[in-house]
Amino acid sequence: MNVVALAGGVGAGKFLRGLVRIVEPRDVTAIVNTGDDISLHGLHISPDIDSVMYWLAGVADRDRGWGRSDESFRALDEVRRLKGQSWFGLGDVDLATHLVRTQLLSEGKTLSEATAHLTDALGIPARLLPMSDDPVPTMVHAATEEGQGLYMHFQVYWVQRGARDQVKAVRYEGGQEAAPAPGALEALAGADAILICPSNPVVSIRPILAVRGIREGVEDARRGGTGVVGVSPIVGGAPLRGMADRLMPAVGLEVSAYGAAAAYPGLLTGWVVDERDRDMASRIRDELGLRIAVTDTVMTDDDAAERVSRVALELATG
Ligand code: FO1
């Protein structure tokens, strides 16, 4: 069975660890958000690709959410002492990933090729594709407390400025000029199920759908009878982690399991909601016309992740 997953960072990493227990890993293709990608110190950093990669390789930091386990930050401390840019927490071991990726890109390899190199080196059998080899940065329009307008990269909004600004709008810059990564549209066309990981709709999944042809690829697959099922990243009215609660209202989405499903009009056939949001199931079913499954979606370990991915897959294929 061929399964395609649209993936953001931590939630996707956990979910995919469960999915590769129930589907042959080589038959899983994750199309990963690269809207968060940023260049710092001359290095190309792909936070969501790295999160998914580290989770699948079993080397992710479970508590911090991003980056590697058993990490140290000595290089960053020295960057700070040297009055360099130290606002983005690059760990010493994590740095190796960015060094290898950046070297490959400088040799003329694409981001897809660099990602394949890294996943191969980490022994990950599932296929990870960036959403595009072209840059599609997620940009945030916001206003400071003093009312001054800002237009900034998502990582500047989130990490450097600590999400303190009032978000007015979010843009996926260059999405319509970007080409999907080689193999992404073919994977969607050949999928027996398409799953949307429990990732932030505004800064993880919609950036993927903004790349020319990807939304249409999902729509075509759906019209052809492929189940398209998402897992709500909103549990009990709030995201488990991250910033969805600040960004969803800015783009007109209610911060709820309903609002997250409503982020994908015309794309879904089913939606997995957490048991804490059971009351919302009938509204999602009736208003959005989706098949619903209710389960405990909190992925505290791989067994829980396997259960959540099984529920999603069964809803998509059943
Ligand atoms: N998130 C933070 O809140 N602070 C950081 O210093 C930080 C560093 C970082 C380094 C590498 C990496 O792959 C991710 C990192 N993240 C950090 C996470 C990242 O900013 C976002 O949470 C993701 O882009 C959202 O999926």
CSV table of C-alpha atoms and ligand atoms in Angstrom, one decimal:
chain,number,residue,atom,x,y,z
A,1,MET,CA,0.0,0.0,0.0
A,2,ASN,CA,1.4,3.4,-1.0
A,3,VAL,CA,0.8,6.1,1.5
A,4,VAL,CA,1.6,9.8,1.1
A,5,ALA,CA,1.8,12.0,4.2
A,6,LEU,CA,1.9,15.8,4.2
A,7,ALA,CA,4.2,16.7,7.1
A,8,GLY,CA,5.3,19.5,9.3
A,9,GLY,CA,7.7,19.1,12.3
A,10,VAL,CA,7.3,17.4,15.6
A,11,GLY,CA,3.7,16.1,15.3
A,12,ALA,CA,4.5,14.7,11.9
A,13,GLY,CA,7.7,13.1,13.1
A,14,LYS,CA,5.9,11.3,15.9
A,15,PHE,CA,3.0,10.3,13.7
A,16,LEU,CA,5.3,8.9,11.0
A,17,ARG,CA,7.1,6.8,13.5
A,18,GLY,CA,3.8,5.1,14.1
A,19,LEU,CA,2.9,4.9,10.4
A,20,VAL,CA,6.1,3.1,9.4
A,21,ARG,CA,5.2,0.4,11.9
A,22,ILE,CA,2.0,-0.5,10.0
A,23,VAL,CA,3.0,0.3,6.4
A,24,GLU,CA,6.1,-0.9,4.7
A,25,PRO,CA,8.4,2.1,5.3
A,26,ARG,CA,9.5,2.1,1.6
A,27,ASP,CA,5.9,2.6,0.6
A,28,VAL,CA,5.6,5.8,2.7
A,29,THR,CA,6.4,9.2,1.1
A,30,ALA,CA,6.3,12.2,3.3
A,31,ILE,CA,6.1,15.6,1.5
A,32,VAL,CA,7.6,17.9,4.1
A,33,ASN,CA,7.1,21.6,4.6
A,34,THR,CA,10.1,23.8,3.8
A,35,GLY,CA,8.5,27.2,4.3
A,36,ASP,CA,10.4,27.4,7.6
A,37,ASP,CA,13.7,26.9,5.9
A,38,ILE,CA,16.2,29.6,6.8
A,39,SER,CA,19.8,30.5,5.9
A,40,LEU,CA,22.0,31.4,8.8
A,41,HIS,CA,25.8,31.5,9.0
A,42,GLY,CA,25.8,30.6,5.3
A,43,LEU,CA,24.1,27.3,6.2
A,44,HIS,CA,20.8,26.0,4.8
A,45,ILE,CA,18.6,24.9,7.7
A,46,SER,CA,15.4,22.9,7.0
A,47,PRO,CA,13.8,22.6,10.4
A,48,ASP,CA,10.8,20.4,9.4
A,49,ILE,CA,12.8,18.0,7.2
A,50,ASP,CA,15.2,17.7,10.1
A,51,SER,CA,12.5,17.1,12.7
A,52,VAL,CA,10.9,14.3,10.6
A,53,MET,CA,14.3,12.9,9.8
A,54,TYR,CA,15.5,12.9,13.4
A,55,TRP,CA,12.2,11.4,14.7
A,56,LEU,CA,12.3,8.6,12.1
A,57,ALA,CA,16.0,7.9,12.8
A,58,GLY,CA,15.2,7.8,16.6
A,59,VAL,CA,17.6,10.6,17.4
A,60,ALA,CA,15.2,13.5,18.0
A,61,ASP,CA,15.0,15.3,21.3
A,62,ARG,CA,11.6,14.2,22.7
A,63,ASP,CA,11.3,17.0,25.3
A,64,ARG,CA,12.5,20.0,23.3
A,65,GLY,CA,10.7,18.9,20.2
A,66,TRP,CA,13.2,20.1,17.7
A,67,GLY,CA,16.8,19.2,17.2
A,68,ARG,CA,18.9,16.2,18.3
A,69,SER,CA,18.9,14.3,21.6
A,70,ASP,CA,22.1,14.3,23.7
A,71,GLU,CA,22.8,17.8,22.2
A,72,SER,CA,25.2,20.5,23.4
A,73,PHE,CA,25.4,24.1,22.3
A,74,ARG,CA,29.0,25.0,22.6
A,75,ALA,CA,29.4,26.3,19.1
A,76,LEU,CA,26.3,28.6,19.7
A,77,ASP,CA,27.8,29.8,23.0
A,78,GLU,CA,30.9,30.8,21.1
A,79,VAL,CA,28.9,32.5,18.3
A,80,ARG,CA,27.3,34.5,21.0
A,81,ARG,CA,30.6,35.5,22.5
A,82,LEU,CA,31.8,36.5,19.1
A,83,LYS,CA,28.7,38.7,18.7
A,84,GLY,CA,27.4,36.6,15.8
A,85,GLN,CA,23.7,35.7,15.3
A,86,SER,CA,22.8,33.5,18.2
A,87,TRP,CA,19.1,33.8,18.3
A,88,PHE,CA,18.5,30.5,16.5
A,89,GLY,CA,19.5,27.5,18.7
A,90,LEU,CA,21.7,25.4,16.5
A,91,GLY,CA,23.1,22.5,18.5
A,92,ASP,CA,26.6,21.1,17.9
A,93,VAL,CA,25.4,17.8,16.5
A,94,ASP,CA,22.6,19.3,14.6
A,95,LEU,CA,25.2,21.6,12.9
A,96,ALA,CA,26.6,18.6,11.1
A,97,THR,CA,23.3,18.1,9.2
A,98,HIS,CA,23.4,21.7,8.0
A,99,LEU,CA,27.1,21.5,7.1
A,100,VAL,CA,26.5,18.4,4.9
A,101,ARG,CA,23.3,19.8,3.4
A,102,THR,CA,24.9,23.1,2.6
A,103,GLN,CA,27.9,21.4,1.0
A,104,LEU,CA,25.7,19.3,-1.2
A,105,LEU,CA,23.7,22.3,-2.3
A,106,SER,CA,26.9,24.2,-3.0
A,107,GLU,CA,28.0,21.3,-5.3
A,108,GLY,CA,24.8,21.9,-7.3
A,109,LYS,CA,22.6,19.2,-5.7
A,110,THR,CA,19.0,20.0,-5.2
A,111,LEU,CA,17.3,20.0,-1.8
A,112,SER,CA,15.6,16.7,-2.7
A,113,GLU,CA,18.9,15.2,-3.5
A,114,ALA,CA,20.5,16.5,-0.3
A,115,THR,CA,17.5,15.2,1.7
A,116,ALA,CA,17.8,11.7,0.1
A,117,HIS,CA,21.5,11.7,0.9
A,118,LEU,CA,20.9,12.6,4.6
A,119,THR,CA,18.0,10.1,5.0
A,120,ASP,CA,20.1,7.4,3.4
A,121,ALA,CA,23.0,8.2,5.7
A,122,LEU,CA,20.7,8.0,8.8
A,123,GLY,CA,19.2,4.7,7.6
A,124,ILE,CA,15.7,5.9,7.0
A,125,PRO,CA,13.9,3.7,4.5
A,126,ALA,CA,10.8,6.0,4.1
A,127,ARG,CA,11.0,8.6,1.3
A,128,LEU,CA,11.2,12.2,2.5
A,129,LEU,CA,10.6,14.8,-0.1
A,130,PRO,CA,10.8,18.6,0.5
A,131,MET,CA,7.6,20.2,-0.8
A,132,SER,CA,9.8,21.9,-3.4
A,133,ASP,CA,13.4,22.4,-4.4
A,134,ASP,CA,12.6,26.1,-4.8
A,135,PRO,CA,12.4,28.5,-1.9
A,136,VAL,CA,8.9,29.2,-0.7
A,137,PRO,CA,9.4,31.1,2.6
A,138,THR,CA,6.5,31.5,5.0
A,139,MET,CA,6.3,35.2,5.7
A,140,VAL,CA,4.4,36.9,8.4
A,141,HIS,CA,2.7,40.3,8.3
A,142,ALA,CA,2.4,41.6,11.8
A,143,ALA,CA,2.2,44.7,14.0
A,144,THR,CA,4.3,45.4,17.0
A,145,GLU,CA,2.8,46.5,20.3
A,146,GLU,CA,3.5,50.1,19.2
A,147,GLY,CA,1.5,49.5,16.0
A,148,GLN,CA,4.6,49.4,13.7
A,149,GLY,CA,4.1,47.1,10.7
A,150,LEU,CA,6.5,44.2,10.1
A,151,TYR,CA,7.0,41.8,7.3
A,152,MET,CA,9.3,39.0,8.4
A,153,HIS,CA,10.3,35.4,7.9
A,154,PHE,CA,8.4,32.9,10.1
A,155,GLN,CA,11.5,32.1,12.1
A,156,VAL,CA,12.1,35.7,12.9
A,157,TYR,CA,8.5,36.0,14.1
A,158,TRP,CA,8.6,32.8,16.1
A,159,VAL,CA,12.1,32.4,17.5
A,160,GLN,CA,13.8,35.7,17.2
A,161,ARG,CA,10.9,37.9,18.3
A,162,GLY,CA,9.2,35.2,20.5
A,163,ALA,CA,5.8,35.5,18.8
A,164,ARG,CA,5.2,38.8,20.5
A,165,ASP,CA,3.7,40.6,17.5
A,166,GLN,CA,0.1,40.7,16.4
A,167,VAL,CA,-0.1,38.6,13.3
A,168,LYS,CA,-2.2,40.1,10.5
A,169,ALA,CA,-1.6,37.7,7.6
A,170,VAL,CA,0.6,34.9,6.5
A,171,ARG,CA,2.1,34.6,2.9
A,172,TYR,CA,3.8,31.6,1.2
A,173,GLU,CA,6.1,33.7,-0.9
A,174,GLY,CA,6.8,32.2,-4.4
A,175,GLY,CA,4.4,29.2,-3.9
A,176,GLN,CA,2.8,29.6,-7.3
A,177,GLU,CA,6.2,29.9,-9.1
A,178,ALA,CA,7.7,27.0,-7.3
A,179,ALA,CA,7.7,23.5,-8.7
A,180,PRO,CA,6.8,20.5,-6.5
A,181,ALA,CA,9.8,18.3,-5.7
A,182,PRO,CA,10.4,15.6,-8.3
A,183,GLY,CA,8.2,12.6,-7.5
A,184,ALA,CA,5.7,14.5,-5.3
A,185,LEU,CA,2.9,14.7,-7.8
A,186,GLU,CA,3.5,11.1,-9.0
A,187,ALA,CA,3.4,9.9,-5.4
A,188,LEU,CA,0.1,11.7,-4.8
A,189,ALA,CA,-1.3,10.2,-8.1
A,190,GLY,CA,-0.2,6.7,-7.0
A,191,ALA,CA,-1.3,6.9,-3.4
A,192,ASP,CA,-3.8,4.5,-1.8
A,193,ALA,CA,-4.2,6.9,1.0
A,194,ILE,CA,-3.1,10.5,1.7
A,195,LEU,CA,-2.7,11.5,5.3
A,196,ILE,CA,-2.3,15.0,6.7
A,197,CYS,CA,-0.2,14.7,9.8
A,198,PRO,CA,-1.2,16.5,13.0
A,199,SER,CA,0.8,19.6,12.1
A,200,ASN,CA,0.0,23.3,12.2
A,201,PRO,CA,-2.4,24.1,9.3
A,202,VAL,CA,-1.1,27.6,8.8
A,203,VAL,CA,2.7,27.2,8.9
A,204,SER,CA,3.1,23.5,8.1
A,205,ILE,CA,0.5,22.1,5.8
A,206,ARG,CA,-0.9,25.1,3.9
A,207,PRO,CA,2.6,26.0,2.8
A,208,ILE,CA,2.9,22.6,1.1
A,209,LEU,CA,-0.5,23.0,-0.5
A,210,ALA,CA,0.6,26.5,-1.8
A,211,VAL,CA,3.2,24.9,-4.0
A,212,ARG,CA,1.9,25.0,-7.6
A,213,GLY,CA,0.2,21.7,-8.4
A,214,ILE,CA,0.2,20.0,-5.0
A,215,ARG,CA,-3.3,21.1,-3.9
A,216,GLU,CA,-4.5,20.0,-7.3
A,217,GLY,CA,-2.6,16.7,-7.0
A,218,VAL,CA,-4.5,16.0,-3.7
A,219,GLU,CA,-7.8,17.1,-5.2
A,220,ASP,CA,-7.3,14.8,-8.2
A,221,ALA,CA,-6.4,11.9,-6.1
A,222,ARG,CA,-9.5,12.5,-3.9
A,223,ARG,CA,-11.7,12.7,-7.0
A,224,GLY,CA,-10.2,9.4,-8.1
A,225,GLY,CA,-11.3,7.8,-4.9
A,226,THR,CA,-8.3,8.1,-2.7
A,227,GLY,CA,-9.1,8.7,0.9
A,228,VAL,CA,-7.6,12.0,2.3
A,229,VAL,CA,-7.6,12.0,6.1
A,230,GLY,CA,-6.1,14.4,8.5
A,231,VAL,CA,-5.4,14.2,12.2
A,232,SER,CA,-6.4,17.3,14.2
A,233,PRO,CA,-3.4,19.1,15.7
A,234,ILE,CA,-5.8,20.9,18.0
A,235,VAL,CA,-6.7,18.9,21.1
A,236,GLY,CA,-9.2,20.3,23.7
A,237,GLY,CA,-9.2,23.7,22.0
A,238,ALA,CA,-5.4,24.2,21.9
A,239,PRO,CA,-2.4,23.0,20.0
A,240,LEU,CA,-0.4,20.4,21.9
A,241,ARG,CA,2.8,22.3,21.0
A,242,GLY,CA,3.7,25.3,18.9
A,243,MET,CA,1.9,28.4,17.7
A,244,ALA,CA,-1.3,27.3,15.9
A,245,ASP,CA,-3.5,29.2,18.4
A,246,ARG,CA,-1.8,32.5,17.5
A,247,LEU,CA,-1.8,32.0,13.7
A,248,MET,CA,-5.1,30.3,13.0
A,249,PRO,CA,-7.3,33.3,14.1
A,250,ALA,CA,-5.1,35.6,11.9
A,251,VAL,CA,-6.2,33.7,8.8
A,252,GLY,CA,-9.8,33.4,9.9
A,253,LEU,CA,-9.7,29.9,11.3
A,254,GLU,CA,-11.3,28.9,14.6
A,255,VAL,CA,-8.8,27.4,17.1
A,256,SER,CA,-10.5,24.0,17.4
A,257,ALA,CA,-10.6,20.6,15.8
A,258,TYR,CA,-13.3,22.0,13.6
A,259,GLY,CA,-11.3,25.0,12.6
A,260,ALA,CA,-8.3,22.8,11.7
A,261,ALA,CA,-10.4,20.6,9.4
A,262,ALA,CA,-11.9,23.8,7.9
A,263,ALA,CA,-8.4,24.8,6.9
A,264,TYR,CA,-8.6,22.3,4.0
A,265,PRO,CA,-11.8,23.0,2.1
A,266,GLY,CA,-12.5,20.4,-0.6
A,267,LEU,CA,-9.5,18.3,0.2
A,268,LEU,CA,-10.5,15.9,3.0
A,269,THR,CA,-12.6,12.8,3.1
A,270,GLY,CA,-12.1,12.2,6.8
A,271,TRP,CA,-10.8,13.8,10.0
A,272,VAL,CA,-9.5,12.2,13.2
A,273,VAL,CA,-10.4,14.1,16.3
A,274,ASP,CA,-9.2,13.7,19.8
A,275,GLU,CA,-11.6,12.1,22.4
A,276,ARG,CA,-11.5,15.4,24.3
A,277,ASP,CA,-13.2,17.0,21.3
A,278,ARG,CA,-15.8,14.3,20.9
A,279,ASP,CA,-18.6,16.9,21.2
A,280,MET,CA,-17.3,18.5,18.0
A,281,ALA,CA,-17.5,15.4,15.9
A,282,SER,CA,-21.1,15.8,14.7
A,283,ARG,CA,-20.5,19.5,13.7
A,284,ILE,CA,-17.4,18.5,11.7
A,285,ARG,CA,-19.3,15.6,10.1
A,286,ASP,CA,-22.4,17.6,9.2
A,287,GLU,CA,-20.9,21.0,8.3
A,288,LEU,CA,-17.8,19.8,6.5
A,289,GLY,CA,-19.2,16.5,5.2
A,290,LEU,CA,-16.3,14.4,6.6
A,291,ARG,CA,-16.1,10.9,7.9
A,292,ILE,CA,-14.9,11.1,11.6
A,293,ALA,CA,-12.9,8.9,13.9
A,294,VAL,CA,-12.5,9.7,17.5
A,295,THR,CA,-9.5,8.5,19.5
A,296,ASP,CA,-6.8,9.6,22.0
A,297,THR,CA,-4.5,11.4,19.6
A,298,VAL,CA,-1.8,12.4,22.1
A,299,MET,CA,1.3,10.5,20.9
A,300,THR,CA,3.2,10.0,24.2
A,301,ASP,CA,5.1,7.0,22.7
A,302,ASP,CA,5.5,4.9,19.6
A,303,ASP,CA,2.6,2.6,20.6
A,304,ALA,CA,0.3,5.6,20.8
A,305,ALA,CA,1.6,6.9,17.5
A,306,GLU,CA,1.0,3.6,15.9
A,307,ARG,CA,-2.6,3.6,17.2
A,308,VAL,CA,-3.3,7.1,15.9
A,309,SER,CA,-1.8,6.3,12.4
A,310,ARG,CA,-3.8,3.1,12.2
A,311,VAL,CA,-7.0,5.0,13.0
A,312,ALA,CA,-6.2,7.6,10.3
A,313,LEU,CA,-5.2,4.9,7.7
A,314,GLU,CA,-8.3,2.8,8.3
A,315,LEU,CA,-10.5,5.9,8.0
A,316,ALA,CA,-8.8,6.7,4.7
A,317,THR,CA,-9.0,3.2,3.2
A,318,GLY,CA,-12.1,1.7,4.9
B,1,FO1,N1,12.6,26.7,17.8
B,1,FO1,C1,12.7,27.6,18.9
B,1,FO1,O1,11.7,27.9,19.5
B,1,FO1,N2,14.0,28.1,19.2
B,1,FO1,C2,15.1,27.8,18.6
B,1,FO1,O2,16.2,28.3,18.9
B,1,FO1,C3,15.0,26.8,17.6
B,1,FO1,C4,16.2,26.3,16.9
B,1,FO1,C5,16.0,25.3,15.9
B,1,FO1,C6,17.2,24.8,15.3
B,1,FO1,C7,17.1,23.8,14.4
B,1,FO1,C8,15.8,23.3,14.0
B,1,FO1,O3,15.7,22.3,13.1
B,1,FO1,C9,14.7,23.8,14.6
B,1,FO1,C10,14.8,24.8,15.6
B,1,FO1,N3,13.6,25.3,16.2
B,1,FO1,C11,13.7,26.3,17.2
B,1,FO1,C12,12.3,24.9,15.8
B,1,FO1,C13,11.7,25.7,14.7
B,1,FO1,O4,11.9,27.1,14.8
B,1,FO1,C14,10.2,25.6,14.6
B,1,FO1,O5,9.5,25.2,15.7
B,1,FO1,C15,9.8,24.8,13.4
B,1,FO1,O6,10.3,25.5,12.2
B,1,FO1,C16,8.3,24.7,13.3
B,1,FO1,O7,8.0,23.5,12.7
